CSV table of C-alpha atoms in Angstrom, one decimal:
chain,number,residue,atom,x,y,z
A,1,MET,CA,-2.9,4.0,41.8
A,2,LEU,CA,-4.0,5.2,38.3
A,3,GLU,CA,-6.5,7.6,39.8
A,4,ASN,CA,-3.7,9.3,41.8
A,5,GLY,CA,-1.7,9.8,38.7
A,6,VAL,CA,0.9,7.1,39.6
A,7,ARG,CA,2.2,5.6,36.3
A,8,ALA,CA,2.0,1.8,36.3
A,9,ASP,CA,5.0,-0.1,34.9
A,10,LYS,CA,5.1,-3.5,33.3
A,11,PHE,CA,5.5,-5.2,36.7
A,12,SER,CA,2.4,-3.6,38.1
A,13,PHE,CA,0.3,-4.7,35.1
A,14,SER,CA,1.7,-8.2,35.3
A,15,LEU,CA,0.7,-8.5,38.9
A,16,VAL,CA,-2.8,-7.2,38.2
A,17,LEU,CA,-3.2,-9.8,35.4
A,18,LYS,CA,-2.0,-12.6,37.6
A,19,ALA,CA,-4.5,-11.6,40.3
A,20,CYS,CA,-7.3,-11.4,37.7
A,21,GLY,CA,-6.3,-14.9,36.4
A,22,ARG,CA,-6.3,-16.5,39.9
A,23,MET,CA,-9.7,-15.0,40.7
A,24,GLY,CA,-11.2,-15.6,37.3
A,25,LEU,CA,-11.9,-11.9,36.8
A,26,VAL,CA,-12.7,-11.8,33.0
A,27,LYS,CA,-14.1,-8.3,32.8
A,28,GLU,CA,-11.3,-6.7,34.8
A,29,GLY,CA,-8.7,-8.6,32.8
A,30,LEU,CA,-10.2,-7.4,29.5
A,31,GLN,CA,-10.1,-3.9,30.8
A,32,VAL,CA,-6.4,-4.3,31.6
A,33,HIS,CA,-5.7,-5.7,28.1
A,34,GLY,CA,-7.6,-2.8,26.5
A,35,LEU,CA,-5.5,-0.3,28.6
A,36,LEU,CA,-2.3,-2.0,27.5
A,37,ARG,CA,-3.1,-1.7,23.9
A,38,LYS,CA,-3.2,2.0,24.3
A,39,MET,CA,0.1,2.2,26.0
A,40,GLU,CA,3.6,2.1,24.6
A,41,THR,CA,4.7,-0.5,27.1
A,42,GLY,CA,1.8,-2.7,26.3
A,43,SER,CA,3.7,-4.5,23.5
A,44,HIS,CA,6.5,-5.5,25.9
A,45,LEU,CA,7.2,-9.2,25.8
A,46,TYR,CA,6.9,-9.5,29.5
A,47,LEU,CA,3.4,-8.2,29.4
A,48,GLN,CA,2.4,-10.2,26.4
A,49,ASN,CA,3.5,-13.4,28.2
A,50,SER,CA,1.4,-12.2,31.2
A,51,LEU,CA,-1.6,-11.8,28.9
A,52,ILE,CA,-1.1,-15.4,27.6
A,53,GLY,CA,-1.2,-16.7,31.1
A,54,TRP,CA,-4.2,-14.6,32.1
A,55,TYR,CA,-6.3,-15.8,29.1
A,56,GLN,CA,-5.4,-19.4,29.8
A,57,ASN,CA,-6.2,-19.1,33.5
A,58,CYS,CA,-9.7,-17.8,32.5
A,59,GLY,CA,-10.2,-20.7,30.0
A,60,PHE,CA,-9.7,-18.7,26.8
A,61,ILE,CA,-7.0,-20.8,25.1
A,62,GLU,CA,-7.9,-19.5,21.6
A,63,PHE,CA,-7.4,-15.9,22.7
A,64,SER,CA,-4.1,-16.7,24.4
A,65,ARG,CA,-3.0,-18.2,21.0
A,66,GLN,CA,-4.0,-15.0,19.3
A,67,VAL,CA,-1.8,-13.0,21.7
A,68,PHE,CA,1.0,-15.5,21.1
A,69,ASP,CA,0.8,-15.3,17.3
A,70,ARG,CA,1.0,-11.5,17.4
A,71,ILE,CA,4.3,-11.5,19.4
A,72,PRO,CA,7.0,-10.6,16.9
A,73,LYS,CA,9.8,-12.3,18.8
A,74,ARG,CA,8.8,-15.0,21.3
A,75,ASP,CA,10.9,-16.4,24.1
A,76,SER,CA,10.8,-19.7,26.0
A,77,VAL,CA,8.2,-18.3,28.4
A,78,SER,CA,5.9,-17.6,25.5
A,79,TYR,CA,6.2,-21.1,24.1
A,80,ASN,CA,6.1,-22.9,27.4
A,81,SER,CA,3.0,-21.1,28.5
A,82,MET,CA,1.1,-22.1,25.3
A,83,ILE,CA,2.4,-25.7,25.4
A,84,ASP,CA,1.4,-26.0,29.0
A,85,GLY,CA,-2.0,-24.6,28.2
A,86,TYR,CA,-2.6,-27.1,25.4
A,87,VAL,CA,-1.4,-30.0,27.6
A,88,LYS,CA,-3.7,-29.1,30.5
A,89,ARG,CA,-6.6,-29.2,28.1
A,90,GLY,CA,-5.7,-32.5,26.5
A,91,LEU,CA,-4.7,-30.8,23.2
A,92,ILE,CA,-1.5,-32.8,22.9
A,93,ASP,CA,-1.3,-32.6,19.1
A,94,MET,CA,-1.4,-28.8,19.2
A,95,ALA,CA,1.1,-28.8,21.9
A,96,ARG,CA,3.4,-31.1,19.9
A,97,GLU,CA,3.0,-28.9,16.8
A,98,LEU,CA,4.1,-25.9,18.7
A,99,PHE,CA,6.9,-27.8,20.4
A,100,ASN,CA,8.3,-28.9,17.0
A,101,CYS,CA,8.2,-25.2,15.8
A,102,MET,CA,10.0,-24.0,18.9
A,103,PRO,CA,13.6,-22.8,18.2
A,104,GLU,CA,16.0,-25.3,19.8
A,105,GLN,CA,17.7,-22.6,21.8
A,106,GLU,CA,14.4,-21.8,23.5
A,107,LYS,CA,13.6,-25.3,24.5
A,108,ASN,CA,14.4,-26.1,28.1
A,109,LEU,CA,13.5,-28.6,30.8
A,110,ILE,CA,10.0,-27.0,31.2
A,111,SER,CA,9.3,-27.5,27.5
A,112,TRP,CA,10.4,-31.1,27.5
A,113,ASN,CA,8.7,-32.0,30.8
A,114,SER,CA,5.4,-30.5,29.7
A,115,MET,CA,5.3,-32.6,26.6
A,116,ILE,CA,6.3,-35.8,28.4
A,117,SER,CA,3.6,-35.1,31.0
A,118,GLY,CA,1.0,-34.5,28.3
A,119,TYR,CA,1.8,-37.7,26.5
A,120,ALA,CA,2.1,-39.8,29.7
A,121,GLN,CA,-1.4,-38.6,30.8
A,122,SER,CA,-3.0,-39.3,27.4
A,123,GLU,CA,-4.6,-42.6,26.6
A,124,ASN,CA,-2.2,-43.8,23.9
A,125,GLY,CA,0.7,-41.5,24.4
A,126,LEU,CA,3.1,-43.4,26.5
A,127,LYS,CA,5.2,-44.5,23.5
A,128,SER,CA,5.6,-40.9,22.5
A,129,ALA,CA,6.5,-39.9,26.1
A,130,LEU,CA,9.2,-42.5,26.2
A,131,GLU,CA,10.6,-41.5,22.9
A,132,LEU,CA,10.8,-37.8,24.0
A,133,PHE,CA,12.3,-38.9,27.3
A,134,ARG,CA,15.1,-40.8,25.6
A,135,THR,CA,15.9,-37.9,23.3
A,136,MET,CA,16.0,-35.2,26.0
A,137,PRO,CA,19.4,-33.4,26.0
A,138,GLU,CA,19.2,-33.3,29.8
A,139,ARG,CA,16.9,-34.6,32.5
A,140,ASP,CA,15.9,-33.4,36.0
A,141,LEU,CA,14.0,-35.1,38.8
A,142,VAL,CA,10.6,-33.9,37.3
A,143,SER,CA,11.5,-35.7,34.1
A,144,TRP,CA,12.2,-39.0,35.8
A,145,ASN,CA,9.2,-38.8,38.1
A,146,THR,CA,6.9,-37.9,35.2
A,147,ILE,CA,7.9,-40.8,33.0
A,148,ILE,CA,7.9,-43.3,35.8
A,149,ASP,CA,4.4,-42.2,36.9
A,150,GLY,CA,3.2,-42.4,33.3
A,151,CYS,CA,4.5,-46.0,33.0
A,152,VAL,CA,2.8,-47.0,36.2
A,153,LYS,CA,-0.5,-45.5,35.2
A,154,HIS,CA,-0.4,-47.3,31.9
A,155,GLY,CA,0.3,-50.6,33.7
A,156,LYS,CA,3.9,-50.9,32.4
A,157,LEU,CA,5.5,-51.8,35.7
A,158,GLU,CA,8.5,-53.5,34.2
A,159,ASP,CA,9.3,-50.3,32.2
A,160,ALA,CA,8.7,-48.2,35.3
A,161,ARG,CA,11.0,-50.4,37.5
A,162,SER,CA,13.7,-50.3,34.8
A,163,LEU,CA,13.6,-46.5,34.7
A,164,PHE,CA,13.4,-46.4,38.5
A,165,ASN,CA,16.6,-48.5,38.8
A,166,THR,CA,18.5,-46.4,36.3
A,167,MET,CA,17.7,-43.1,38.0
A,168,PRO,CA,21.0,-41.3,38.8
A,169,LYS,CA,22.3,-42.2,42.2
A,170,GLY,CA,20.9,-39.9,44.9
A,171,THR,CA,18.1,-38.5,42.8
A,172,ARG,CA,15.3,-40.7,43.8
A,173,ASP,CA,12.7,-39.0,46.0
A,174,VAL,CA,9.4,-39.9,47.7
A,175,VAL,CA,7.4,-39.1,44.5
A,176,ALA,CA,9.2,-41.8,42.5
A,177,CYS,CA,9.0,-44.3,45.3
A,178,ASN,CA,5.3,-43.7,45.9
A,179,ALA,CA,4.6,-44.2,42.2
A,180,MET,CA,6.4,-47.5,42.2
A,181,ILE,CA,4.8,-48.7,45.5
A,182,GLY,CA,1.4,-47.7,44.4
A,183,GLY,CA,1.8,-49.4,41.0
A,184,TYR,CA,2.8,-52.7,42.7
A,185,VAL,CA,0.0,-52.6,45.2
A,186,GLN,CA,-2.6,-51.9,42.5
A,187,ASN,CA,-1.4,-55.0,40.7
A,188,GLY,CA,-1.2,-57.2,43.7
A,189,ASN,CA,2.6,-57.3,43.9
A,190,CYS,CA,2.9,-56.5,47.6
A,191,THR,CA,6.3,-58.1,48.1
A,192,GLU,CA,7.8,-55.7,45.5
A,193,ALA,CA,6.0,-52.8,47.0
A,194,LEU,CA,7.5,-53.5,50.4
A,195,GLU,CA,10.9,-53.9,48.9
A,196,ILE,CA,10.7,-50.4,47.5
A,197,PHE,CA,9.6,-49.1,50.9
A,198,GLU,CA,12.5,-50.9,52.5
A,199,HIS,CA,14.8,-49.2,50.0
A,200,MET,CA,13.3,-45.8,51.0
A,201,LEU,CA,14.2,-46.4,54.6
A,202,LYS,CA,17.7,-47.5,53.9
A,203,SER,CA,18.3,-44.6,51.5
A,204,ASP,CA,17.1,-42.0,54.0
A,205,ILE,CA,14.1,-41.0,51.8
A,206,THR,CA,11.5,-39.7,54.1
A,207,PRO,CA,8.1,-41.2,53.5
A,208,ASP,CA,5.0,-39.0,53.5
A,209,SER,CA,1.4,-39.8,54.5
A,210,ALA,CA,0.7,-41.1,51.0
A,211,THR,CA,3.6,-43.6,51.3
A,212,MET,CA,2.3,-44.8,54.6
A,213,LEU,CA,-1.2,-45.3,53.3
A,214,ILE,CA,0.0,-47.3,50.3
A,215,VAL,CA,2.4,-49.4,52.4
A,216,LEU,CA,-0.3,-50.2,55.0
A,217,SER,CA,-2.5,-51.4,52.2
A,218,ALA,CA,0.3,-53.6,50.9
A,219,VAL,CA,0.9,-55.1,54.4
A,220,ALA,CA,-2.9,-55.7,54.7
A,221,GLN,CA,-3.0,-57.5,51.4
A,222,SER,CA,0.1,-59.6,52.2
A,223,GLY,CA,-1.0,-60.4,55.8
A,224,ARG,CA,2.6,-59.9,57.1
A,225,LEU,CA,2.3,-59.8,60.8
A,226,GLU,CA,4.6,-62.5,62.2
A,227,ASN,CA,5.2,-61.8,65.9
A,228,GLY,CA,2.1,-59.8,67.0
A,229,VAL,CA,1.4,-56.1,67.1
A,230,ALA,CA,2.4,-55.0,70.6
A,231,MET,CA,6.1,-54.4,69.8
A,232,HIS,CA,5.3,-51.6,67.3
A,233,CYS,CA,8.8,-51.7,65.8
A,234,TYR,CA,11.1,-53.6,63.6
A,235,LEU,CA,11.2,-57.3,64.6
A,236,GLU,CA,13.8,-58.2,62.0
A,237,GLU,CA,16.4,-56.1,60.3
A,238,ASN,CA,15.0,-56.6,56.8
A,239,GLY,CA,11.3,-57.0,57.8
A,240,PHE,CA,8.6,-54.4,58.6
A,241,PHE,CA,5.0,-54.9,59.5
A,242,GLY,CA,1.9,-52.9,59.5
A,243,ILE,CA,2.1,-51.5,63.0
A,244,MET,CA,5.7,-50.5,62.4
A,245,CYS,CA,4.7,-48.5,59.3
A,246,PHE,CA,2.0,-46.8,61.4
A,247,GLU,CA,4.4,-46.0,64.2
A,248,LEU,CA,7.1,-44.8,61.9
A,249,MET,CA,4.6,-42.4,60.3
A,250,ARG,CA,3.4,-41.1,63.6
A,251,ARG,CA,6.5,-41.0,65.8
A,252,VAL,CA,9.5,-40.8,63.5
A,253,HIS,CA,8.2,-38.9,60.5
A,254,LYS,CA,5.7,-36.8,62.5
A,255,VAL,CA,2.9,-37.5,60.0
A,256,GLU,CA,-0.5,-37.2,61.7
A,257,PRO,CA,-2.6,-40.3,60.9
A,258,LYS,CA,-5.9,-39.7,59.1
A,259,MET,CA,-9.0,-41.9,59.1
A,260,GLN,CA,-7.7,-43.8,56.1
A,261,HIS,CA,-4.6,-44.8,58.0
A,262,TYR,CA,-6.6,-46.0,61.0
A,263,GLY,CA,-8.9,-47.9,58.6
A,264,CYS,CA,-5.9,-49.6,56.9
A,265,MET,CA,-4.4,-50.5,60.3
A,266,VAL,CA,-7.7,-52.2,61.4
A,267,ASP,CA,-7.6,-54.1,58.1
A,268,VAL,CA,-4.0,-55.2,58.7
A,269,LEU,CA,-4.9,-56.6,62.2
A,270,GLY,CA,-8.2,-58.1,60.9
A,271,ARG,CA,-6.6,-60.0,58.0
A,272,ALA,CA,-4.0,-61.4,60.5
A,273,GLY,CA,-6.7,-62.7,62.7
A,274,LEU,CA,-5.9,-60.3,65.5
A,275,ILE,CA,-9.5,-59.4,66.2
A,276,GLU,CA,-9.0,-58.4,69.9
A,277,GLU,CA,-6.1,-56.2,69.0
A,278,ALA,CA,-8.1,-54.6,66.2
A,279,ARG,CA,-10.9,-53.8,68.6
A,280,ARG,CA,-8.4,-52.3,71.2
A,281,PHE,CA,-6.8,-50.3,68.4
A,282,ILE,CA,-10.2,-48.8,67.5
A,283,ASP,CA,-10.9,-48.1,71.1
A,284,GLY,CA,-7.7,-46.2,71.4
A,285,MET,CA,-8.3,-44.0,68.3
A,286,PRO,CA,-8.1,-40.3,69.1
A,287,ILE,CA,-10.8,-39.7,66.5
A,288,GLU,CA,-14.3,-41.1,66.2
A,289,PRO,CA,-14.1,-44.2,63.9
A,290,ASN,CA,-16.4,-44.0,60.8
A,291,ASP,CA,-18.6,-46.8,59.4
A,292,VAL,CA,-15.8,-48.0,57.1
A,293,VAL,CA,-13.6,-48.8,60.1
A,294,TRP,CA,-16.5,-50.7,61.8
A,295,ARG,CA,-17.4,-52.6,58.7
A,296,THR,CA,-13.7,-53.7,58.3
A,297,LEU,CA,-13.7,-55.0,61.9
A,298,LEU,CA,-17.1,-56.8,61.3
A,299,SER,CA,-15.8,-58.4,58.2
A,300,ALA,CA,-12.8,-59.8,60.0
A,301,CYS,CA,-15.1,-61.1,62.8
A,302,LYS,CA,-17.1,-63.0,60.4
A,303,LYS,CA,-14.1,-64.4,58.6
A,304,TYR,CA,-12.6,-65.7,61.9
A,305,GLU,CA,-16.0,-66.4,63.6
A,306,LYS,CA,-15.4,-64.0,66.4
A,307,LEU,CA,-19.1,-63.6,67.0
A,308,ASN,CA,-18.7,-62.3,70.6
A,309,ILE,CA,-16.8,-59.2,69.4
A,310,GLU,CA,-19.2,-58.8,66.5
A,311,ARG,CA,-22.1,-58.6,69.0
A,312,GLN,CA,-20.3,-56.0,71.0
């Protein structure tokens, strides 16, 4: 383009910098920066923000800050890029310092959500994350999901559930539900996990493969298989069992089961003492079962003394 005498504009340079950042091209990016310094358009805010992004993508957070500091009049993109860069590198104090210096008119949901995410992910930052969340002028779905996920990861399930329950009507999505279900399962509260899943189905929130894997684990831990596995459907209006989850995933929600899902299903059947059914389930798998699946079956055989199947 340049060799043919075609003048590059700010959009061309921005695209080149983005490409260099994604591919980790340091030398080429530095050449572009050097070229911009020689051009009148190089000081344009749009390009300076692109440079901040490029330096961060290449791991040069200090250089991105130098570009930021040289910008005479920064906008929300400038601030948000730097804050996000600090957060991703765990430099939450530097991110907060910049956030506090940011003009109020430039702060937006991206700014607030980045800070909440940074605190929620840090070891001792949940209190600060909650304080920021409560002082937000407005919230979106990302705000709610971030703080709920943070509470779950810090083991504050009561706080997470309280936030989950106070989410604006109609805003809950699969991300929030997965966070709650996963938190309950990790802490052995399988009944509560299944209640959240039931809420999802009644609220027309479509589960994904992650949901199904967590729910299958919850069913396996609770051993909830009351009337056998062959029906593969709801047996009671407010009850759902492991095989139902599996079939909902595969037939209704068109989520292709993976090895982990098959393994969980074998665990569900094994814990319920349905060893023959578990073996038939394995025989009907469309993919070759791995050693984890077989060990799960063998463990169930030993527990229920089904030595004939174990020998097979």
